[in-house]
Amino acid sequence: MNTQTLHALGSELHNALTSREAIDPLSERYPQLTIEDAYQIQLGMIQARLDAGQTIIGKKIGATSKVVMDMLGVDQPDFGHLLSGMLYSDGAAIECAGLIAPKAEGEIAFVLKHDLTGPGVTVADVIRATDFVMPCFEIVDSRIRDWKIRIQDTVADNASAGAFVLGSECVDPRDVDLACVGMTLEKNGELIATGAGAAALGHPANAVAWLANTLGRLGIGLKKGEVILSGSLAAMVPVKAGDQLRISLGGIGSASVRFV
């Protein structure tokens, strides 16, 4: 696809974000759209937010579970950018009016103490480069109408990133078996989902290594201080105003968020 069209689609997605009005799937309107095209659209959407004064503070990894990969018809994850305007603290209230069709995911967040640049990054490299891990909620939101997405749609839409909430506890990744970390997710006091670290590509650090190696092939590295969301440990949970959610991660801690 030509550069002008890719730029226009990035602007369209940014307008959908700011207006809270979903658009029709790009993959239906442009059947020739490739994943590579979609990442170019993503960069255009992100640039508009950078121009408005936000900064990139990390990355998110999506489609880390087999269920989601099968749904999107892919055999690898995708990634998006985390911006300063997306970050909320533990227990924060998020306004649903600022989102379109939000869903919450429980995840393990990595915070880097060293730069990490692929290719060739291993799980051991990820652990060495990680300062600490934290419990995290990712609030995903699709600017594509009714979540009717293919991989090209979610990639273009910054991997459906909406917001994220970091818990208040920080744990050295060497002090916990991340693959075996158990997660419980409660909604309005009721247990509605369970998961484990292995749900993210078999080990959350596998997901971070995949990201470092994928970006490395593009000449991009992960930077010291960046937050990396390693992927959902259970199914997405739809949320609406009035809902309160809490996750507990064995050996790591908890995080909570409410929606108003």
PDB file of N, CA and C in Angstrom, residues 35-104:
ATOM      1  N   ILE A  35       0.673  -7.319   7.378  1.00  0.00           N
ATOM      2  CA  ILE A  35       1.071  -7.018   8.750  1.00  0.00           C
ATOM      3  C   ILE A  35       2.130  -5.918   8.754  1.00  0.00           C
ATOM      4  N   GLU A  36       3.025  -5.947   7.768  1.00  0.00           N
ATOM      5  CA  GLU A  36       4.046  -4.899   7.672  1.00  0.00           C
ATOM      6  C   GLU A  36       3.393  -3.540   7.453  1.00  0.00           C
ATOM      7  N   ASP A  37       2.373  -3.482   6.589  1.00  0.00           N
ATOM      8  CA  ASP A  37       1.618  -2.243   6.401  1.00  0.00           C
ATOM      9  C   ASP A  37       0.995  -1.794   7.720  1.00  0.00           C
ATOM     10  N   ALA A  38       0.446  -2.767   8.444  1.00  0.00           N
ATOM     11  CA  ALA A  38      -0.254  -2.456   9.685  1.00  0.00           C
ATOM     12  C   ALA A  38       0.678  -1.821  10.716  1.00  0.00           C
ATOM     13  N   TYR A  39       1.917  -2.297  10.785  1.00  0.00           N
ATOM     14  CA  TYR A  39       2.862  -1.683  11.715  1.00  0.00           C
ATOM     15  C   TYR A  39       3.201  -0.253  11.300  1.00  0.00           C
ATOM     16  N   GLN A  40       3.217   0.027   9.998  1.00  0.00           N
ATOM     17  CA  GLN A  40       3.434   1.398   9.544  1.00  0.00           C
ATOM     18  C   GLN A  40       2.254   2.287   9.939  1.00  0.00           C
ATOM     19  N   ILE A  41       1.041   1.755   9.841  1.00  0.00           N
ATOM     20  CA  ILE A  41      -0.141   2.498  10.290  1.00  0.00           C
ATOM     21  C   ILE A  41      -0.048   2.763  11.792  1.00  0.00           C
ATOM     22  N   GLN A  42       0.367   1.729  12.541  1.00  0.00           N
ATOM     23  CA  GLN A  42       0.523   1.874  13.989  1.00  0.00           C
ATOM     24  C   GLN A  42       1.458   3.033  14.329  1.00  0.00           C
ATOM     25  N   LEU A  43       2.579   3.120  13.618  1.00  0.00           N
ATOM     26  CA  LEU A  43       3.531   4.194  13.884  1.00  0.00           C
ATOM     27  C   LEU A  43       2.917   5.570  13.626  1.00  0.00           C
ATOM     28  N   GLY A  44       2.083   5.649  12.598  1.00  0.00           N
ATOM     29  CA  GLY A  44       1.407   6.910  12.323  1.00  0.00           C
ATOM     30  C   GLY A  44       0.427   7.283  13.422  1.00  0.00           C
ATOM     31  N   MET A  45      -0.307   6.289  13.911  1.00  0.00           N
ATOM     32  CA  MET A  45      -1.246   6.528  15.008  1.00  0.00           C
ATOM     33  C   MET A  45      -0.503   6.983  16.264  1.00  0.00           C
ATOM     34  N   ILE A  46       0.637   6.334  16.553  1.00  0.00           N
ATOM     35  CA  ILE A  46       1.436   6.675  17.717  1.00  0.00           C
ATOM     36  C   ILE A  46       2.032   8.078  17.582  1.00  0.00           C
ATOM     37  N   GLN A  47       2.484   8.415  16.388  1.00  0.00           N
ATOM     38  CA  GLN A  47       3.137   9.716  16.189  1.00  0.00           C
ATOM     39  C   GLN A  47       2.207  10.864  16.542  1.00  0.00           C
ATOM     40  N   ALA A  48       0.932  10.702  16.241  1.00  0.00           N
ATOM     41  CA  ALA A  48      -0.020  11.759  16.572  1.00  0.00           C
ATOM     42  C   ALA A  48      -0.087  11.982  18.081  1.00  0.00           C
ATOM     43  N   ARG A  49       0.068  10.924  18.853  1.00  0.00           N
ATOM     44  CA  ARG A  49       0.045  11.056  20.310  1.00  0.00           C
ATOM     45  C   ARG A  49       1.350  11.653  20.823  1.00  0.00           C
ATOM     46  N   LEU A  50       2.448  11.309  20.175  1.00  0.00           N
ATOM     47  CA  LEU A  50       3.732  11.904  20.543  1.00  0.00           C
ATOM     48  C   LEU A  50       3.728  13.399  20.239  1.00  0.00           C
ATOM     49  N   ASP A  51       3.141  13.757  19.106  1.00  0.00           N
ATOM     50  CA  ASP A  51       3.048  15.167  18.737  1.00  0.00           C
ATOM     51  C   ASP A  51       2.212  15.956  19.740  1.00  0.00           C
ATOM     52  N   ALA A  52       1.297  15.243  20.420  1.00  0.00           N
ATOM     53  CA  ALA A  52       0.441  15.906  21.415  1.00  0.00           C
ATOM     54  C   ALA A  52       1.117  15.982  22.788  1.00  0.00           C
ATOM     55  N   GLY A  53       2.353  15.475  22.895  1.00  0.00           N
ATOM     56  CA  GLY A  53       3.108  15.633  24.132  1.00  0.00           C
ATOM     57  C   GLY A  53       3.333  14.390  24.951  1.00  0.00           C
ATOM     58  N   GLN A  54       2.762  13.251  24.528  1.00  0.00           N
ATOM     59  CA  GLN A  54       3.010  12.024  25.261  1.00  0.00           C
ATOM     60  C   GLN A  54       4.381  11.462  24.899  1.00  0.00           C
ATOM     61  N   THR A  55       4.856  10.513  25.709  1.00  0.00           N
ATOM     62  CA  THR A  55       6.130   9.850  25.466  1.00  0.00           C
ATOM     63  C   THR A  55       5.941   8.344  25.505  1.00  0.00           C
ATOM     64  N   ILE A  56       6.817   7.621  24.818  1.00  0.00           N
ATOM     65  CA  ILE A  56       6.792   6.158  24.858  1.00  0.00           C
ATOM     66  C   ILE A  56       7.516   5.694  26.109  1.00  0.00           C
ATOM     67  N   ILE A  57       6.850   4.882  26.933  1.00  0.00           N
ATOM     68  CA  ILE A  57       7.452   4.411  28.184  1.00  0.00           C
ATOM     69  C   ILE A  57       7.607   2.896  28.217  1.00  0.00           C
ATOM     70  N   GLY A  58       7.237   2.228  27.146  1.00  0.00           N
ATOM     71  CA  GLY A  58       7.392   0.780  27.115  1.00  0.00           C
ATOM     72  C   GLY A  58       6.693   0.156  25.929  1.00  0.00           C
ATOM     73  N   LYS A  59       6.513  -1.151  26.015  1.00  0.00           N
ATOM     74  CA  LYS A  59       5.884  -1.932  24.948  1.00  0.00           C
ATOM     75  C   LYS A  59       4.911  -2.928  25.561  1.00  0.00           C
ATOM     76  N   LYS A  60       3.965  -3.354  24.766  1.00  0.00           N
ATOM     77  CA  LYS A  60       3.059  -4.437  25.153  1.00  0.00           C
ATOM     78  C   LYS A  60       3.128  -5.541  24.119  1.00  0.00           C
ATOM     79  N   ILE A  61       2.989  -6.756  24.599  1.00  0.00           N
ATOM     80  CA  ILE A  61       2.980  -7.924  23.721  1.00  0.00           C
ATOM     81  C   ILE A  61       1.580  -8.504  23.738  1.00  0.00           C
ATOM     82  N   GLY A  62       1.029  -8.751  22.556  1.00  0.00           N
ATOM     83  CA  GLY A  62      -0.308  -9.319  22.450  1.00  0.00           C
ATOM     84  C   GLY A  62      -0.294 -10.638  21.728  1.00  0.00           C
ATOM     85  N   ALA A  63      -1.423 -11.316  21.739  1.00  0.00           N
ATOM     86  CA  ALA A  63      -1.596 -12.602  21.048  1.00  0.00           C
ATOM     87  C   ALA A  63      -0.545 -13.617  21.483  1.00  0.00           C
ATOM     88  N   THR A  64      -0.349 -13.729  22.800  1.00  0.00           N
ATOM     89  CA  THR A  64       0.646 -14.666  23.319  1.00  0.00           C
ATOM     90  C   THR A  64       0.061 -16.044  23.619  1.00  0.00           C
ATOM     91  N   SER A  65      -1.256 -16.163  23.606  1.00  0.00           N
ATOM     92  CA  SER A  65      -1.881 -17.459  23.883  1.00  0.00           C
ATOM     93  C   SER A  65      -2.341 -18.117  22.591  1.00  0.00           C
ATOM     94  N   LYS A  66      -2.400 -19.449  22.614  1.00  0.00           N
ATOM     95  CA  LYS A  66      -2.815 -20.194  21.420  1.00  0.00           C
ATOM     96  C   LYS A  66      -4.244 -19.843  21.017  1.00  0.00           C
ATOM     97  N   VAL A  67      -5.102 -19.607  22.003  1.00  0.00           N
ATOM     98  CA  VAL A  67      -6.496 -19.282  21.703  1.00  0.00           C
ATOM     99  C   VAL A  67      -6.584 -18.011  20.869  1.00  0.00           C
ATOM    100  N   VAL A  68      -5.831 -16.985  21.274  1.00  0.00           N
ATOM    101  CA  VAL A  68      -5.881 -15.709  20.550  1.00  0.00           C
ATOM    102  C   VAL A  68      -5.199 -15.845  19.189  1.00  0.00           C
ATOM    103  N   MET A  69      -4.089 -16.576  19.138  1.00  0.00           N
ATOM    104  CA  MET A  69      -3.419 -16.781  17.848  1.00  0.00           C
ATOM    105  C   MET A  69      -4.355 -17.466  16.862  1.00  0.00           C
ATOM    106  N   ASP A  70      -5.075 -18.481  17.345  1.00  0.00           N
ATOM    107  CA  ASP A  70      -6.025 -19.187  16.470  1.00  0.00           C
ATOM    108  C   ASP A  70      -7.128 -18.250  16.007  1.00  0.00           C
ATOM    109  N   MET A  71      -7.597 -17.382  16.914  1.00  0.00           N
ATOM    110  CA  MET A  71      -8.674 -16.447  16.569  1.00  0.00           C
ATOM    111  C   MET A  71      -8.224 -15.497  15.468  1.00  0.00           C
ATOM    112  N   LEU A  72      -6.967 -15.050  15.555  1.00  0.00           N
ATOM    113  CA  LEU A  72      -6.445 -14.079  14.592  1.00  0.00           C
ATOM    114  C   LEU A  72      -5.799 -14.735  13.384  1.00  0.00           C
ATOM    115  N   GLY A  73      -5.649 -16.074  13.423  1.00  0.00           N
ATOM    116  CA  GLY A  73      -5.064 -16.782  12.294  1.00  0.00           C
ATOM    117  C   GLY A  73      -3.587 -16.534  12.120  1.00  0.00           C
ATOM    118  N   VAL A  74      -2.851 -16.454  13.253  1.00  0.00           N
ATOM    119  CA  VAL A  74      -1.409 -16.205  13.200  1.00  0.00           C
ATOM    120  C   VAL A  74      -0.678 -17.236  14.046  1.00  0.00           C
ATOM    121  N   ASP A  75       0.650 -17.281  13.868  1.00  0.00           N
ATOM    122  CA  ASP A  75       1.456 -18.218  14.646  1.00  0.00           C
ATOM    123  C   ASP A  75       2.519 -17.506  15.474  1.00  0.00           C
ATOM    124  N   GLN A  76       2.347 -16.199  15.675  1.00  0.00           N
ATOM    125  CA  GLN A  76       3.275 -15.447  16.512  1.00  0.00           C
ATOM    126  C   GLN A  76       2.541 -14.270  17.134  1.00  0.00           C
ATOM    127  N   PRO A  77       3.109 -13.699  18.202  1.00  0.00           N
ATOM    128  CA  PRO A  77       2.458 -12.552  18.850  1.00  0.00           C
ATOM    129  C   PRO A  77       2.555 -11.289  18.010  1.00  0.00           C
ATOM    130  N   ASP A  78       2.033 -10.196  18.585  1.00  0.00           N
ATOM    131  CA  ASP A  78       2.229  -8.881  18.006  1.00  0.00           C
ATOM    132  C   ASP A  78       2.657  -7.936  19.124  1.00  0.00           C
ATOM    133  N   PHE A  79       2.916  -6.680  18.788  1.00  0.00           N
ATOM    134  CA  PHE A  79       3.332  -5.740  19.825  1.00  0.00           C
ATOM    135  C   PHE A  79       2.769  -4.358  19.538  1.00  0.00           C
ATOM    136  N   GLY A  80       2.722  -3.568  20.599  1.00  0.00           N
ATOM    137  CA  GLY A  80       2.316  -2.178  20.501  1.00  0.00           C
ATOM    138  C   GLY A  80       3.135  -1.342  21.459  1.00  0.00           C
ATOM    139  N   HIS A  81       2.888  -0.046  21.467  1.00  0.00           N
ATOM    140  CA  HIS A  81       3.644   0.893  22.286  1.00  0.00           C
ATOM    141  C   HIS A  81       2.819   1.339  23.488  1.00  0.00           C
ATOM    142  N   LEU A  82       3.476   1.485  24.627  1.00  0.00           N
ATOM    143  CA  LEU A  82       2.862   2.051  25.817  1.00  0.00           C
ATOM    144  C   LEU A  82       3.255   3.518  25.903  1.00  0.00           C
ATOM    145  N   LEU A  83       2.255   4.373  26.074  1.00  0.00           N
ATOM    146  CA  LEU A  83       2.513   5.807  26.159  1.00  0.00           C
ATOM    147  C   LEU A  83       2.225   6.316  27.564  1.00  0.00           C
ATOM    148  N   SER A  84       2.836   7.446  27.876  1.00  0.00           N
ATOM    149  CA  SER A  84       2.731   7.997  29.224  1.00  0.00           C
ATOM    150  C   SER A  84       1.282   8.233  29.638  1.00  0.00           C
ATOM    151  N   GLY A  85       0.424   8.577  28.697  1.00  0.00           N
ATOM    152  CA  GLY A  85      -0.969   8.830  29.024  1.00  0.00           C
ATOM    153  C   GLY A  85      -1.792   7.589  29.321  1.00  0.00           C
ATOM    154  N   MET A  86      -1.199   6.407  29.149  1.00  0.00           N
ATOM    155  CA  MET A  86      -1.907   5.148  29.401  1.00  0.00           C
ATOM    156  C   MET A  86      -1.723   4.626  30.825  1.00  0.00           C
ATOM    157  N   LEU A  87      -0.745   5.157  31.557  1.00  0.00           N
ATOM    158  CA  LEU A  87      -0.336   4.569  32.830  1.00  0.00           C
ATOM    159  C   LEU A  87      -1.210   5.038  33.989  1.00  0.00           C
ATOM    160  N   TYR A  88      -1.662   4.064  34.806  1.00  0.00           N
ATOM    161  CA  TYR A  88      -2.419   4.336  36.023  1.00  0.00           C
ATOM    162  C   TYR A  88      -1.770   3.588  37.181  1.00  0.00           C
ATOM    163  N   SER A  89      -1.928   4.116  38.386  1.00  0.00           N
ATOM    164  CA  SER A  89      -1.368   3.481  39.576  1.00  0.00           C
ATOM    165  C   SER A  89      -2.363   2.504  40.177  1.00  0.00           C
ATOM    166  N   ASP A  90      -1.866   1.662  41.054  1.00  0.00           N
ATOM    167  CA  ASP A  90      -2.679   0.644  41.708  1.00  0.00           C
ATOM    168  C   ASP A  90      -3.896   1.272  42.387  1.00  0.00           C
ATOM    169  N   GLY A  91      -5.068   0.680  42.149  1.00  0.00           N
ATOM    170  CA  GLY A  91      -6.303   1.163  42.755  1.00  0.00           C
ATOM    171  C   GLY A  91      -6.947   2.326  42.036  1.00  0.00           C
ATOM    172  N   ALA A  92      -6.400   2.705  40.903  1.00  0.00           N
ATOM    173  CA  ALA A  92      -6.899   3.882  40.177  1.00  0.00           C
ATOM    174  C   ALA A  92      -8.315   3.668  39.653  1.00  0.00           C
ATOM    175  N   ALA A  93      -8.987   4.780  39.397  1.00  0.00           N
ATOM    176  CA  ALA A  93     -10.294   4.772  38.748  1.00  0.00           C
ATOM    177  C   ALA A  93     -10.106   5.189  37.298  1.00  0.00           C
ATOM    178  N   ILE A  94     -10.593   4.376  36.388  1.00  0.00           N
ATOM    179  CA  ILE A  94     -10.497   4.661  34.955  1.00  0.00           C
ATOM    180  C   ILE A  94     -11.888   4.982  34.428  1.00  0.00           C
ATOM    181  N   GLU A  95     -11.988   6.070  33.702  1.00  0.00           N
ATOM    182  CA  GLU A  95     -13.283   6.492  33.162  1.00  0.00           C
ATOM    183  C   GLU A  95     -13.618   5.693  31.898  1.00  0.00           C
ATOM    184  N   CYS A  96     -14.706   4.969  31.948  1.00  0.00           N
ATOM    185  CA  CYS A  96     -15.137   4.198  30.776  1.00  0.00           C
ATOM    186  C   CYS A  96     -15.525   5.106  29.622  1.00  0.00           C
ATOM    187  N   ALA A  97     -15.920   6.328  29.934  1.00  0.00           N
ATOM    188  CA  ALA A  97     -16.301   7.265  28.881  1.00  0.00           C
ATOM    189  C   ALA A  97     -15.119   7.591  27.979  1.00  0.00           C
ATOM    190  N   GLY A  98     -13.904   7.362  28.463  1.00  0.00           N
ATOM    191  CA  GLY A  98     -12.726   7.628  27.657  1.00  0.00           C
ATOM    192  C   GLY A  98     -12.312   6.466  26.780  1.00  0.00           C
ATOM    193  N   LEU A  99     -13.072   5.372  26.828  1.00  0.00           N
ATOM    194  CA  LEU A  99     -12.767   4.171  26.060  1.00  0.00           C
ATOM    195  C   LEU A  99     -13.980   3.800  25.212  1.00  0.00           C
ATOM    196  N   ILE A 100     -13.809   2.806  24.341  1.00  0.00           N
ATOM    197  CA  ILE A 100     -14.899   2.408  23.448  1.00  0.00           C
ATOM    198  C   ILE A 100     -15.539   1.099  23.896  1.00  0.00           C
ATOM    199  N   ALA A 101     -14.740   0.050  23.977  1.00  0.00           N
ATOM    200  CA  ALA A 101     -15.244  -1.278  24.364  1.00  0.00           C
ATOM    201  C   ALA A 101     -14.167  -1.974  25.188  1.00  0.00           C
ATOM    202  N   PRO A 102     -13.923  -1.495  26.417  1.00  0.00           N
ATOM    203  CA  PRO A 102     -12.774  -1.970  27.183  1.00  0.00           C
ATOM    204  C   PRO A 102     -12.929  -3.388  27.714  1.00  0.00           C
ATOM    205  N   LYS A 103     -11.788  -4.070  27.796  1.00  0.00           N
ATOM    206  CA  LYS A 103     -11.674  -5.389  28.404  1.00  0.00           C
ATOM    207  C   LYS A 103     -10.381  -5.391  29.211  1.00  0.00           C
ATOM    208  N   ALA A 104     -10.359  -6.162  30.303  1.00  0.00           N
ATOM    209  CA  ALA A 104      -9.185  -6.183  31.177  1.00  0.00           C
ATOM    210  C   ALA A 104      -8.485  -7.531  31.099  1.00  0.00           C
TER     211      ALA A 104
END
